[in-house]
XYZ file of N, CA and C in Angstrom:
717
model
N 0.851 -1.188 0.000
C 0.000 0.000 0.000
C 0.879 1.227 0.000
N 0.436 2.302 -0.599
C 1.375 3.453 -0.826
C 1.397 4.395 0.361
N 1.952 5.159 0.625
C 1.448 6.272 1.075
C 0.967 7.073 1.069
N -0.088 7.457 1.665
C -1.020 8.649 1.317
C -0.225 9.607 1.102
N -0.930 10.411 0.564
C -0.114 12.029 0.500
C -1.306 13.160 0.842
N -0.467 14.210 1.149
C -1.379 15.538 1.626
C -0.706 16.916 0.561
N -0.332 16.516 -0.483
C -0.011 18.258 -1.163
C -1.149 18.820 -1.519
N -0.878 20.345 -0.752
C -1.983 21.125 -0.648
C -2.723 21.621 -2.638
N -1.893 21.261 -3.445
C -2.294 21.782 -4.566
C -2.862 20.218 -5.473
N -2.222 19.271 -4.893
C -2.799 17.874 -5.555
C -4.440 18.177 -5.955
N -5.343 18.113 -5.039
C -6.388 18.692 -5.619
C -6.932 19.514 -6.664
N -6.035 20.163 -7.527
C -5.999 21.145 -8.430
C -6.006 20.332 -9.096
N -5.046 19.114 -9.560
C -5.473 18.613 -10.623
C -6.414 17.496 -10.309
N -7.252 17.152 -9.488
C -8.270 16.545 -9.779
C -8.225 15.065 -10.350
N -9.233 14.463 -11.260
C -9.132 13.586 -11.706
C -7.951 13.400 -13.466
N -7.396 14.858 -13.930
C -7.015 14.908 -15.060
C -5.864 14.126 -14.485
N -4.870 13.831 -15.505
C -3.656 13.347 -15.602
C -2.610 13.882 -14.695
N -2.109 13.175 -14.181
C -0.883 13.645 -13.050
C 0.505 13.502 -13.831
N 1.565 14.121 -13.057
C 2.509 13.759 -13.961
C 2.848 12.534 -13.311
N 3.480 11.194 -14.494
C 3.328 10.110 -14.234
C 3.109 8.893 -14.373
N 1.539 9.656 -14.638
C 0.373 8.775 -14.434
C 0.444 8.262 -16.293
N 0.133 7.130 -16.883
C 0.057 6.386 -17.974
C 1.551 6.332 -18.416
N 1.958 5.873 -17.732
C 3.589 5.280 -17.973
C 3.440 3.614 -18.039
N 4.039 3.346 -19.162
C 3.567 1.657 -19.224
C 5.140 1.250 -18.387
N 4.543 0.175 -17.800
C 5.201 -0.586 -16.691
C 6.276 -1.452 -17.256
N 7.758 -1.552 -17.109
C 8.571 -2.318 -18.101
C 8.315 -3.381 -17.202
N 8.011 -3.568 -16.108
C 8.642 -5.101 -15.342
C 8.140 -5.920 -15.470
N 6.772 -5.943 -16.761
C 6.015 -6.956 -17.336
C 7.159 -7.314 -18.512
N 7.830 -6.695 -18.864
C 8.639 -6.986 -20.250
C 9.853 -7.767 -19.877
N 10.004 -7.958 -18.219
C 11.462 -8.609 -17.780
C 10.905 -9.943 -17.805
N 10.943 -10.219 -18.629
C 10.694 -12.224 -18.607
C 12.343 -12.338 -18.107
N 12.127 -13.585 -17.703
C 13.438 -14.633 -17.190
C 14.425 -14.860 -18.404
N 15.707 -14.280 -18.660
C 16.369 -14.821 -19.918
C 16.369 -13.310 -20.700
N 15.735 -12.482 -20.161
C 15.575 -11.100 -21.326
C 16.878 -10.244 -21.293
N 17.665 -10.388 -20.148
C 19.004 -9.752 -20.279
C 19.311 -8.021 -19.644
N 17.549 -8.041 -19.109
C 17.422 -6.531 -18.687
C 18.342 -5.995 -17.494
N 18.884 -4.815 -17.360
C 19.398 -4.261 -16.875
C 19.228 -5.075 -15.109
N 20.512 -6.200 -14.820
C 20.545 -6.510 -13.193
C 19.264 -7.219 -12.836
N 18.944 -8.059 -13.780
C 17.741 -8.851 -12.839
C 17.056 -9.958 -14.233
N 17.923 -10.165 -14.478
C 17.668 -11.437 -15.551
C 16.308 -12.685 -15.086
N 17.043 -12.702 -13.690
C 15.946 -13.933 -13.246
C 14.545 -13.620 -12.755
N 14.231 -12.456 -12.517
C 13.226 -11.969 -11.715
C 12.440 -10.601 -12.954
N 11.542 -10.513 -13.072
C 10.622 -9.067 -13.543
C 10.584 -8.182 -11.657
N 10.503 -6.985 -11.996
C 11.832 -6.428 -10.771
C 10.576 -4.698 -11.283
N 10.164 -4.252 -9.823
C 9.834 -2.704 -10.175
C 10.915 -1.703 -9.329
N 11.057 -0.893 -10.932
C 11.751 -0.198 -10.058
C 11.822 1.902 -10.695
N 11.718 2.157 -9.945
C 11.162 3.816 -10.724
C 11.680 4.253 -11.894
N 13.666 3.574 -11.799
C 13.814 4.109 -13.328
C 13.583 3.428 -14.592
N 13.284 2.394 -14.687
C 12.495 1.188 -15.664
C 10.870 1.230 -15.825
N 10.782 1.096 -14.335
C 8.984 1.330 -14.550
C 8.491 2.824 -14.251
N 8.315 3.221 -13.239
C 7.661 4.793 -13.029
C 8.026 5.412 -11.727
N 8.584 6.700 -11.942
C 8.498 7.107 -10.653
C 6.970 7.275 -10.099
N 6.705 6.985 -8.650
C 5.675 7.732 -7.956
C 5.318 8.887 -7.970
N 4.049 9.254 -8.964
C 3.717 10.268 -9.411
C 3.256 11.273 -7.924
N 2.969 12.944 -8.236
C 2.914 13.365 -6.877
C 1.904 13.525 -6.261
N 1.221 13.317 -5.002
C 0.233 12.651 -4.521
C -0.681 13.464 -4.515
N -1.719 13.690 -4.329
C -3.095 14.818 -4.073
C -3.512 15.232 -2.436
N -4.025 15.751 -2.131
C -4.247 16.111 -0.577
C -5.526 15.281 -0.644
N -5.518 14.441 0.881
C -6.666 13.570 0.860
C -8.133 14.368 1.414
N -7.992 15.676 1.798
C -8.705 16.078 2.381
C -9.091 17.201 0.647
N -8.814 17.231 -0.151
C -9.224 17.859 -1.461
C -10.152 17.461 -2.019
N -10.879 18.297 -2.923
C -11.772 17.734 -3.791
C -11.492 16.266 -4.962
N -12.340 15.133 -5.364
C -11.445 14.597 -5.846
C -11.497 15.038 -7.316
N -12.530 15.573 -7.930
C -12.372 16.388 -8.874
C -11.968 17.604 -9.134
N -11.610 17.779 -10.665
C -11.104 19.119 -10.840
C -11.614 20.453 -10.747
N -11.891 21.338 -10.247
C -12.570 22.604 -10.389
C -12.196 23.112 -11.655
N -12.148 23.135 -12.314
C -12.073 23.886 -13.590
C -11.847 22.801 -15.029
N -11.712 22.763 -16.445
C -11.321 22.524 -17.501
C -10.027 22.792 -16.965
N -9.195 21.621 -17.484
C -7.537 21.938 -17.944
C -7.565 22.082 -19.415
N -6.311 23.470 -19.550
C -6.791 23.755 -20.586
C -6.036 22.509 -21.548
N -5.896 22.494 -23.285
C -5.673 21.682 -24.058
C -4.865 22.110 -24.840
N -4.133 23.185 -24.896
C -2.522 23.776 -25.704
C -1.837 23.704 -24.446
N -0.519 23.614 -24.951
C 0.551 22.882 -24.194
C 1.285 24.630 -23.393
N 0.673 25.368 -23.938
C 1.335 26.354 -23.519
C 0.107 26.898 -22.478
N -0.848 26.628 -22.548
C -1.143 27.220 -20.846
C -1.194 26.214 -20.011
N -0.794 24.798 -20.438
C -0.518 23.826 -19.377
C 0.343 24.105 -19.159
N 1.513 24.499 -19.439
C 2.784 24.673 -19.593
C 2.637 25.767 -18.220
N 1.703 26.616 -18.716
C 1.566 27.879 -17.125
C 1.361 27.185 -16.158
N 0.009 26.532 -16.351
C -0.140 25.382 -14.945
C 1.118 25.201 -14.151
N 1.369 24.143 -15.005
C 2.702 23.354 -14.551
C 3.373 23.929 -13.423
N 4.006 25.276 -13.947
C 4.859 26.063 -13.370
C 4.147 26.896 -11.985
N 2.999 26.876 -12.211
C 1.826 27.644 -10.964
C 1.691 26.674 -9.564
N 1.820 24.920 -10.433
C 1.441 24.420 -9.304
C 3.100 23.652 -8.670
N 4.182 23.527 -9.533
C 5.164 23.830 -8.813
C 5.731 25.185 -7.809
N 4.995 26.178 -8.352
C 5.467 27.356 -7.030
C 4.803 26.984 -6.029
N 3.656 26.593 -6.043
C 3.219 26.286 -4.901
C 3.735 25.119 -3.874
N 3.890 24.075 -4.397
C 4.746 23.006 -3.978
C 6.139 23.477 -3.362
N 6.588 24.218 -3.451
C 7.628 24.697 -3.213
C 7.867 25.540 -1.995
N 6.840 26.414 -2.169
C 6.165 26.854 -0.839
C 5.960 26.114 0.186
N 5.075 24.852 -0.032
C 4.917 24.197 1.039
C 5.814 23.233 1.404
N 6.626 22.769 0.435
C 8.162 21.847 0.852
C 9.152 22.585 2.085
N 9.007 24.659 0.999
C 9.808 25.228 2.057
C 9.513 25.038 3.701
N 8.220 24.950 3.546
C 8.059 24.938 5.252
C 7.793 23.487 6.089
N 8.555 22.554 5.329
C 8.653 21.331 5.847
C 7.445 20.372 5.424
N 6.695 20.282 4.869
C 5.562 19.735 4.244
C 6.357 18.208 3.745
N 6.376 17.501 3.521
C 7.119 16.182 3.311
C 6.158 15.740 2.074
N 4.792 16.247 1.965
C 4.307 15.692 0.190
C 4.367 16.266 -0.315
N 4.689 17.829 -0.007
C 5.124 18.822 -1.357
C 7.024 18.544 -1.598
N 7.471 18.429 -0.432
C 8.734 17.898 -0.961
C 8.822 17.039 -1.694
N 8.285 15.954 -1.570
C 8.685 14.586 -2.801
C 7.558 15.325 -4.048
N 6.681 15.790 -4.242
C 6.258 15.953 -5.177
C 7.092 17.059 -6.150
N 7.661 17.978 -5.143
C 8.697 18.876 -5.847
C 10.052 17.902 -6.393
N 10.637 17.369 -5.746
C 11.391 16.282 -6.241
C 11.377 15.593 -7.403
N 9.516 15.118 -7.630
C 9.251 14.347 -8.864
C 9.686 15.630 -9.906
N 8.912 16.823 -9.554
C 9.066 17.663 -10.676
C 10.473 18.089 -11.081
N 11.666 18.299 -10.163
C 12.883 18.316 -10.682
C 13.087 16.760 -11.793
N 13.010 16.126 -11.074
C 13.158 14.670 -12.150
C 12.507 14.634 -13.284
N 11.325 15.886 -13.539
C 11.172 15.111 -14.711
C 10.895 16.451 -15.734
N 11.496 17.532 -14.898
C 11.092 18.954 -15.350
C 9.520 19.360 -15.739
N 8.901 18.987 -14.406
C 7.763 19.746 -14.575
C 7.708 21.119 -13.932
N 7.141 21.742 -14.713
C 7.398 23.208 -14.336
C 8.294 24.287 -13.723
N 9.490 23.137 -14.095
C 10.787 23.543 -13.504
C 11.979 23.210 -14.515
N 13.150 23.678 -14.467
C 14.651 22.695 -15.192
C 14.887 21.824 -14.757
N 14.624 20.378 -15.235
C 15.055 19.117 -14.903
C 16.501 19.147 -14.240
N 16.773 18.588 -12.801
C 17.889 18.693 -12.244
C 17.592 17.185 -11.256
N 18.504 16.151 -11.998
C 18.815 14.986 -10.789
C 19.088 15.814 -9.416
N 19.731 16.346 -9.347
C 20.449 16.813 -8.132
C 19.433 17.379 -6.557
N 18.619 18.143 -7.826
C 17.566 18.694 -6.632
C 16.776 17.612 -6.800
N 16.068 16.851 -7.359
C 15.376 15.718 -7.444
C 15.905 15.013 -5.852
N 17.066 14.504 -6.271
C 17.469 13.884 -5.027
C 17.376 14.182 -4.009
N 17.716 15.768 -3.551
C 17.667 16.759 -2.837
C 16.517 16.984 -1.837
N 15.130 16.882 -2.484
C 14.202 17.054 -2.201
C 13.155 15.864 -1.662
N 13.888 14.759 -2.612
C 13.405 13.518 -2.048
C 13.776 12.636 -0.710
N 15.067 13.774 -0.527
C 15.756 13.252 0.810
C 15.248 13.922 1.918
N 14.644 14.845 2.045
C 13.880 16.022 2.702
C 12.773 15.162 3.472
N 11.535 14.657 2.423
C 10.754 13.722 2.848
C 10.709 12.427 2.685
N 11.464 11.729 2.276
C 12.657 10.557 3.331
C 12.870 10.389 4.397
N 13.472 11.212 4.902
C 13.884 11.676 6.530
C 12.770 12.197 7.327
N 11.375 12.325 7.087
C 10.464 12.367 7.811
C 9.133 11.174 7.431
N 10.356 10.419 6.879
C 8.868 9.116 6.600
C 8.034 8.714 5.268
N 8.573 9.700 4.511
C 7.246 9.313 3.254
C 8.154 8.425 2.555
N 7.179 7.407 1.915
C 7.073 5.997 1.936
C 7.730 6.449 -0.115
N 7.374 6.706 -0.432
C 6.916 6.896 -2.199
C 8.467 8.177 -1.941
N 8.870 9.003 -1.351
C 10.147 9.557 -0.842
C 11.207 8.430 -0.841
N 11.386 7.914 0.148
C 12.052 6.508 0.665
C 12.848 5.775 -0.569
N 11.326 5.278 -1.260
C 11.776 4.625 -2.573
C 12.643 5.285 -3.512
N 12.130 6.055 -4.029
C 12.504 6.942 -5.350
C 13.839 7.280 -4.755
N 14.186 7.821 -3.578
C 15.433 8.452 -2.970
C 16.246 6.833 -3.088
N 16.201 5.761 -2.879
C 16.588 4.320 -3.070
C 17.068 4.226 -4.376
N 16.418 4.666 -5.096
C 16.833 4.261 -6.379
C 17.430 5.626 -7.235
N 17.419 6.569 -6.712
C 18.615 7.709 -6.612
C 20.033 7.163 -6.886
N 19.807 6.672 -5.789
C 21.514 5.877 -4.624
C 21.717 4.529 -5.652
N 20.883 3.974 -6.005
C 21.185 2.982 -6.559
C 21.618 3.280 -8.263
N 21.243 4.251 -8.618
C 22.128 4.428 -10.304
C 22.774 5.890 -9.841
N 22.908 6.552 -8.767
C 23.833 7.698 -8.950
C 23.378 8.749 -9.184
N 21.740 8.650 -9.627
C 21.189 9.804 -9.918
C 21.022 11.135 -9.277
N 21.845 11.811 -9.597
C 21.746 13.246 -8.471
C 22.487 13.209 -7.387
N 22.801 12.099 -7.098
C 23.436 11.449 -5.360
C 24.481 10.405 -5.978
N 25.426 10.695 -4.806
C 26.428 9.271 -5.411
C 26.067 8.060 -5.336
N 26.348 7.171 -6.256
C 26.123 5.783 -6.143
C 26.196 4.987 -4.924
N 25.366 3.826 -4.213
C 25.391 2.930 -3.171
C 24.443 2.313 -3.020
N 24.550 1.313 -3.261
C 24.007 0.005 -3.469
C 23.324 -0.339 -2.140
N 24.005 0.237 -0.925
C 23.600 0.013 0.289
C 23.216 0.710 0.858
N 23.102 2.314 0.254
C 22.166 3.036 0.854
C 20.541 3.201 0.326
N 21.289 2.726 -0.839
C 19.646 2.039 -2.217
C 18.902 1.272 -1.265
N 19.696 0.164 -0.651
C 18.617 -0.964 -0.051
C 18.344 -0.646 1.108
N 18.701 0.430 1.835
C 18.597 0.880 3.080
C 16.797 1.462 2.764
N 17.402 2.855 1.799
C 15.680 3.334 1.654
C 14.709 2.808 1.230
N 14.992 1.563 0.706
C 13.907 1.116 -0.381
C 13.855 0.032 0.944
N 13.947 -0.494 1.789
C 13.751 -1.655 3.175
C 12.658 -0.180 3.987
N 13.291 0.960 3.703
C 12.547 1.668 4.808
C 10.980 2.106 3.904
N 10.962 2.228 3.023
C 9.985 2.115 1.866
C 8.805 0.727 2.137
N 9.444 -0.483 2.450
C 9.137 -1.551 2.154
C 8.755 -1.678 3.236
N 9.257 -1.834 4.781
C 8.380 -1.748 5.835
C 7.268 -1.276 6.055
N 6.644 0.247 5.476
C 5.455 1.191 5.449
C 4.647 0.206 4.648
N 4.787 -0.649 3.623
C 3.966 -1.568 2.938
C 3.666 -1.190 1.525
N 5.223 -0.333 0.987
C 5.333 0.146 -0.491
C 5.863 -0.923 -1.268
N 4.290 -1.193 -1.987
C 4.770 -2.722 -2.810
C 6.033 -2.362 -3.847
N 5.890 -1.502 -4.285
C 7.233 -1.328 -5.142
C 8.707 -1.216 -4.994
N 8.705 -1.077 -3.344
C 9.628 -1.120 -2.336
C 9.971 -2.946 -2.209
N 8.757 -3.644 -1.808
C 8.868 -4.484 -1.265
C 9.403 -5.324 -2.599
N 9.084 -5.592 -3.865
C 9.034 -5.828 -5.235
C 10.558 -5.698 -5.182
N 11.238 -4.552 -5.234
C 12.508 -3.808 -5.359
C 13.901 -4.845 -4.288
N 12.980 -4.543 -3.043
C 13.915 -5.221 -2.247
C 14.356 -6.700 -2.026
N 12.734 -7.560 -2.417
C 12.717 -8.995 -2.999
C 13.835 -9.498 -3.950
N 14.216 -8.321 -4.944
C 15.290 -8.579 -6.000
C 16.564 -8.376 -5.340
N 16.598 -7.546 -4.358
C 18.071 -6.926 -3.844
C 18.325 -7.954 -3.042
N 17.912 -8.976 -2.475
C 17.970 -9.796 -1.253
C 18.418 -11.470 -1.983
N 17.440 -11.420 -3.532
C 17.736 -12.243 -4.392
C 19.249 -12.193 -4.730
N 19.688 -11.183 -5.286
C 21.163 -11.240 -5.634
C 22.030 -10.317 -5.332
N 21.943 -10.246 -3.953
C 22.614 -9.349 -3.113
C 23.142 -7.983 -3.595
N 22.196 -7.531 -3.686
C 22.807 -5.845 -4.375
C 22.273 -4.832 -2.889
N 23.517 -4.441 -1.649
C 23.433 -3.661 -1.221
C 22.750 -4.511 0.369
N 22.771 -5.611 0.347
C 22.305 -6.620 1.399
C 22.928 -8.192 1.336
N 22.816 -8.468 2.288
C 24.085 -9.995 1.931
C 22.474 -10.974 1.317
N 23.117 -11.266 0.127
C 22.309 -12.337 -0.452
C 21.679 -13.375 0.049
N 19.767 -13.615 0.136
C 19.602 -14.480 0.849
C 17.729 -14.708 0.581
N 17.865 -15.728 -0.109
C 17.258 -15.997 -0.954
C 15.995 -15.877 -0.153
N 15.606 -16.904 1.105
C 14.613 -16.700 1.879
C 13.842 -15.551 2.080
N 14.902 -14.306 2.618
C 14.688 -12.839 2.639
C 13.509 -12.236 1.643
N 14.186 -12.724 0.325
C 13.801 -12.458 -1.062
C 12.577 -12.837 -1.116
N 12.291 -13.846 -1.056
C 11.468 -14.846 -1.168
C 9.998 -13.944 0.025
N 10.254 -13.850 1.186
C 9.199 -13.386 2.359
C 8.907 -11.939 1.317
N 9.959 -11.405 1.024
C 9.563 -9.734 0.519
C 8.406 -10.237 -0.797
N 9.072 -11.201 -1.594
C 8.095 -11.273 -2.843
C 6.296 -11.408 -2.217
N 6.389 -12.473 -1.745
C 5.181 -12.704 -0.678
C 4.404 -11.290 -0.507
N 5.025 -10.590 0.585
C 4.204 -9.095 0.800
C 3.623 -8.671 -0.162
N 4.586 -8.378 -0.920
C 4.423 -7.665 -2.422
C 2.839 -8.354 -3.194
N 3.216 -9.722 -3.050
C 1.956 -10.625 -3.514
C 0.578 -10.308 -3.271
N 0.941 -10.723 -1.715
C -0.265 -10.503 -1.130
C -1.315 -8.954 -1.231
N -0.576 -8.249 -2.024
C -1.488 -6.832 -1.831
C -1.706 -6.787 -3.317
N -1.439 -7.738 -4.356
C -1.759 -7.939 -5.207
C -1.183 -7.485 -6.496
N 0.021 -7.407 -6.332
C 1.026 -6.881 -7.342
C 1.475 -8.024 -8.580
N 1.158 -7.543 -9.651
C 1.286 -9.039 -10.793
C 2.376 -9.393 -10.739
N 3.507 -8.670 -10.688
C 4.741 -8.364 -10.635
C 5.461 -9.819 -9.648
N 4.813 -9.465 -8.750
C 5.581 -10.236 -7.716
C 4.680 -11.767 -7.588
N 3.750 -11.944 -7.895
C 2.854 -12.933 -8.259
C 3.299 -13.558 -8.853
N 3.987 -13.040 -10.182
C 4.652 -14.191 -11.242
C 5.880 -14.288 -10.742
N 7.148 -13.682 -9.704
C 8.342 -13.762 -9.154
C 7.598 -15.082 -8.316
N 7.025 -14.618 -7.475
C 6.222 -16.154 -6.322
C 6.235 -17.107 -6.978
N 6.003 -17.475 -8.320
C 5.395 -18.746 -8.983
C 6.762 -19.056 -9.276
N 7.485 -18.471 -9.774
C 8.820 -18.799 -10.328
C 9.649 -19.054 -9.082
N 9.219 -18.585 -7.641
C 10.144 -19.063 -6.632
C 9.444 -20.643 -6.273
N 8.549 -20.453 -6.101
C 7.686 -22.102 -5.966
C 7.899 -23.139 -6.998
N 8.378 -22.858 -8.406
C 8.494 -23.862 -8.839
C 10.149 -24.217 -9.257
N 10.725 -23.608 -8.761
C 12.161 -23.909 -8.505
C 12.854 -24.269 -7.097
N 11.814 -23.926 -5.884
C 12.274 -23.820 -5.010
C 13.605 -23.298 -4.351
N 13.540 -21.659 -4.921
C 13.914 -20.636 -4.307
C 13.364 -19.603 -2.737
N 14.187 -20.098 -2.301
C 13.845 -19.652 -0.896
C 12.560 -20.554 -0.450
N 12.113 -20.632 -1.105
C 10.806 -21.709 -0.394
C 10.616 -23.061 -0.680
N 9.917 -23.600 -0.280
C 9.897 -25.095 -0.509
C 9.071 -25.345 -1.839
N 9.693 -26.297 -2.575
C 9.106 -26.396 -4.129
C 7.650 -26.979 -3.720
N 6.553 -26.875 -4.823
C 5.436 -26.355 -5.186
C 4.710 -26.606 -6.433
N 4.745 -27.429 -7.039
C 3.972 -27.252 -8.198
C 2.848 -26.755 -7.938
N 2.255 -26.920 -7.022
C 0.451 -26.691 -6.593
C 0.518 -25.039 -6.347
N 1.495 -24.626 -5.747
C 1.697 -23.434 -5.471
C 2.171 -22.686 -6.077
N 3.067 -22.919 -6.950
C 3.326 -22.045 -8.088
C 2.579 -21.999 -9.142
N 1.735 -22.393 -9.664
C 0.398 -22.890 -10.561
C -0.129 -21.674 -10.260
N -0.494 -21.535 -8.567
C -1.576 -20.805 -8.414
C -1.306 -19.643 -8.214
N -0.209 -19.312 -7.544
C 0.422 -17.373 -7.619
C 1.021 -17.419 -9.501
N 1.349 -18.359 -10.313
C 1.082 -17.711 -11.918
C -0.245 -17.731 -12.753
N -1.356 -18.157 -11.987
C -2.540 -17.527 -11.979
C -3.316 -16.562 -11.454
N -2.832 -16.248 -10.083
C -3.231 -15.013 -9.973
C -2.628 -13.781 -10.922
N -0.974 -14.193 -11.117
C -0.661 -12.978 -12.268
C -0.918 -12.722 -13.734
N -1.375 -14.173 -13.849
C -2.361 -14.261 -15.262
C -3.637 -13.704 -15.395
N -4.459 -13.703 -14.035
C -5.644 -13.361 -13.952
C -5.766 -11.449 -14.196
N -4.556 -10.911 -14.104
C -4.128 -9.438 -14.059
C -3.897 -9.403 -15.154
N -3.845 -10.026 -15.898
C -3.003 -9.832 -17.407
C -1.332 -10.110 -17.414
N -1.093 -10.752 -16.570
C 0.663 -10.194 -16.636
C 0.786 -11.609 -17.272
């Protein structure tokens, strides 16, 4: 489960498109044998392959939009930049979902100059006070270097602290890191309990990792009966 978020301007955009939001998911495309970037054996989520965590809405907001967004790119383009000042504002004064949401927007230059640096910057802000969808993304910062120096072990540090709060993409993430020790001493069991979580909240992702640990008997005890049935639940998703 993610973390809620409270940015005071999330509500502004309503039900329209977030930034983010319709990003097709690569970790359906990591079949076993595909050669993808560090995780051959496993389909693996992780923000810079699949999506960063788009920035959250205030739960106490309307869930619709008050107004038409407009449809030329140039007064979205104003938007953009209107509802990053605001975000910014409220990061300044310690707000922890306008920080990571300001963060996303350095990463991906919304309404701002794309800068890893402050990306990182900002994601470390609300990190350090708990946000879950922070945690991660700041994990996988550390883990390709982005903005922040490279570490494998400070990657698995945030993305474990991600994964405790019950961020399946955390838990997904860390299942792989535990699999082949990137940033944690390798240990398959580990791997194996994280895929599980991940499962259980219904992630296809890790559904078809489960089936593939059950019928090899990785970390768990082999399974035909059981791996059958977590690669049907990820069939039943489409994956």
């Amino acid at each position: 489960r993610r973390a809620s978020g409270a940015c005071g301007l999330g509500g502004l955009m309503g039900n329209a498109q977030t930034p983010g939001q319709g990003v097709a998911d690569p970790c359906r495309d990591h079949k076993e044998g595909s050669g993808q970037e560090m995780g051959q054996q496993d389909r693996k989520n992780d923000a810079e392959t699949c999506k960063q965590s788009p920035p959250r809405s205030n739960k106490r907001a309307s869930t619709s939009s008050p107004f038409k967004l407009p449809s030329d790119r140039r007064s979205r383009r104003r938007m953009d930049v209107k509802a990053t000042k605001w975000w910014a504002k409220a990061a300044a004064q310690g707000n922890a979902d306008a920080q990571f949401n300001l963060g996303w927007c350095y990463r991906h230059g919304y309404g701002v100059e794309p800068s890893n640096a402050k990306a990182a910057e900002w994601y470390q802000k609300a990190a350090v006070q708990g946000h879950a969808d922070a945690q991660f993304n700041l994990g996988l910062c550390y883990k390709h270097g982005r903005g922040i120096g490279h570490s494998d072990k400070e990657a698995a540090r945030w993305c474990h602290l991600a994964a405790e709060q019950g961020h399946v993409d955390a838990q997904n993430h860390l299942a792989w890191c535990y699999k082949h020790g990137h940033g944690v001493e390798k240990d398959v069991e580990k791997s194996a309990e994280w895929c599980l979580r991940a499962a259980n909240q219904g992630d296809a992702c890790a559904q078809f990792n489960l089936g593939k640990r059950y019928e090899h008997g990785l970390g768990v005890k082999r399974s035909k009966r059981r791996s059958a049935a977590w690669y049907k639940k990820a069939a039943d998703q489409g994956d």
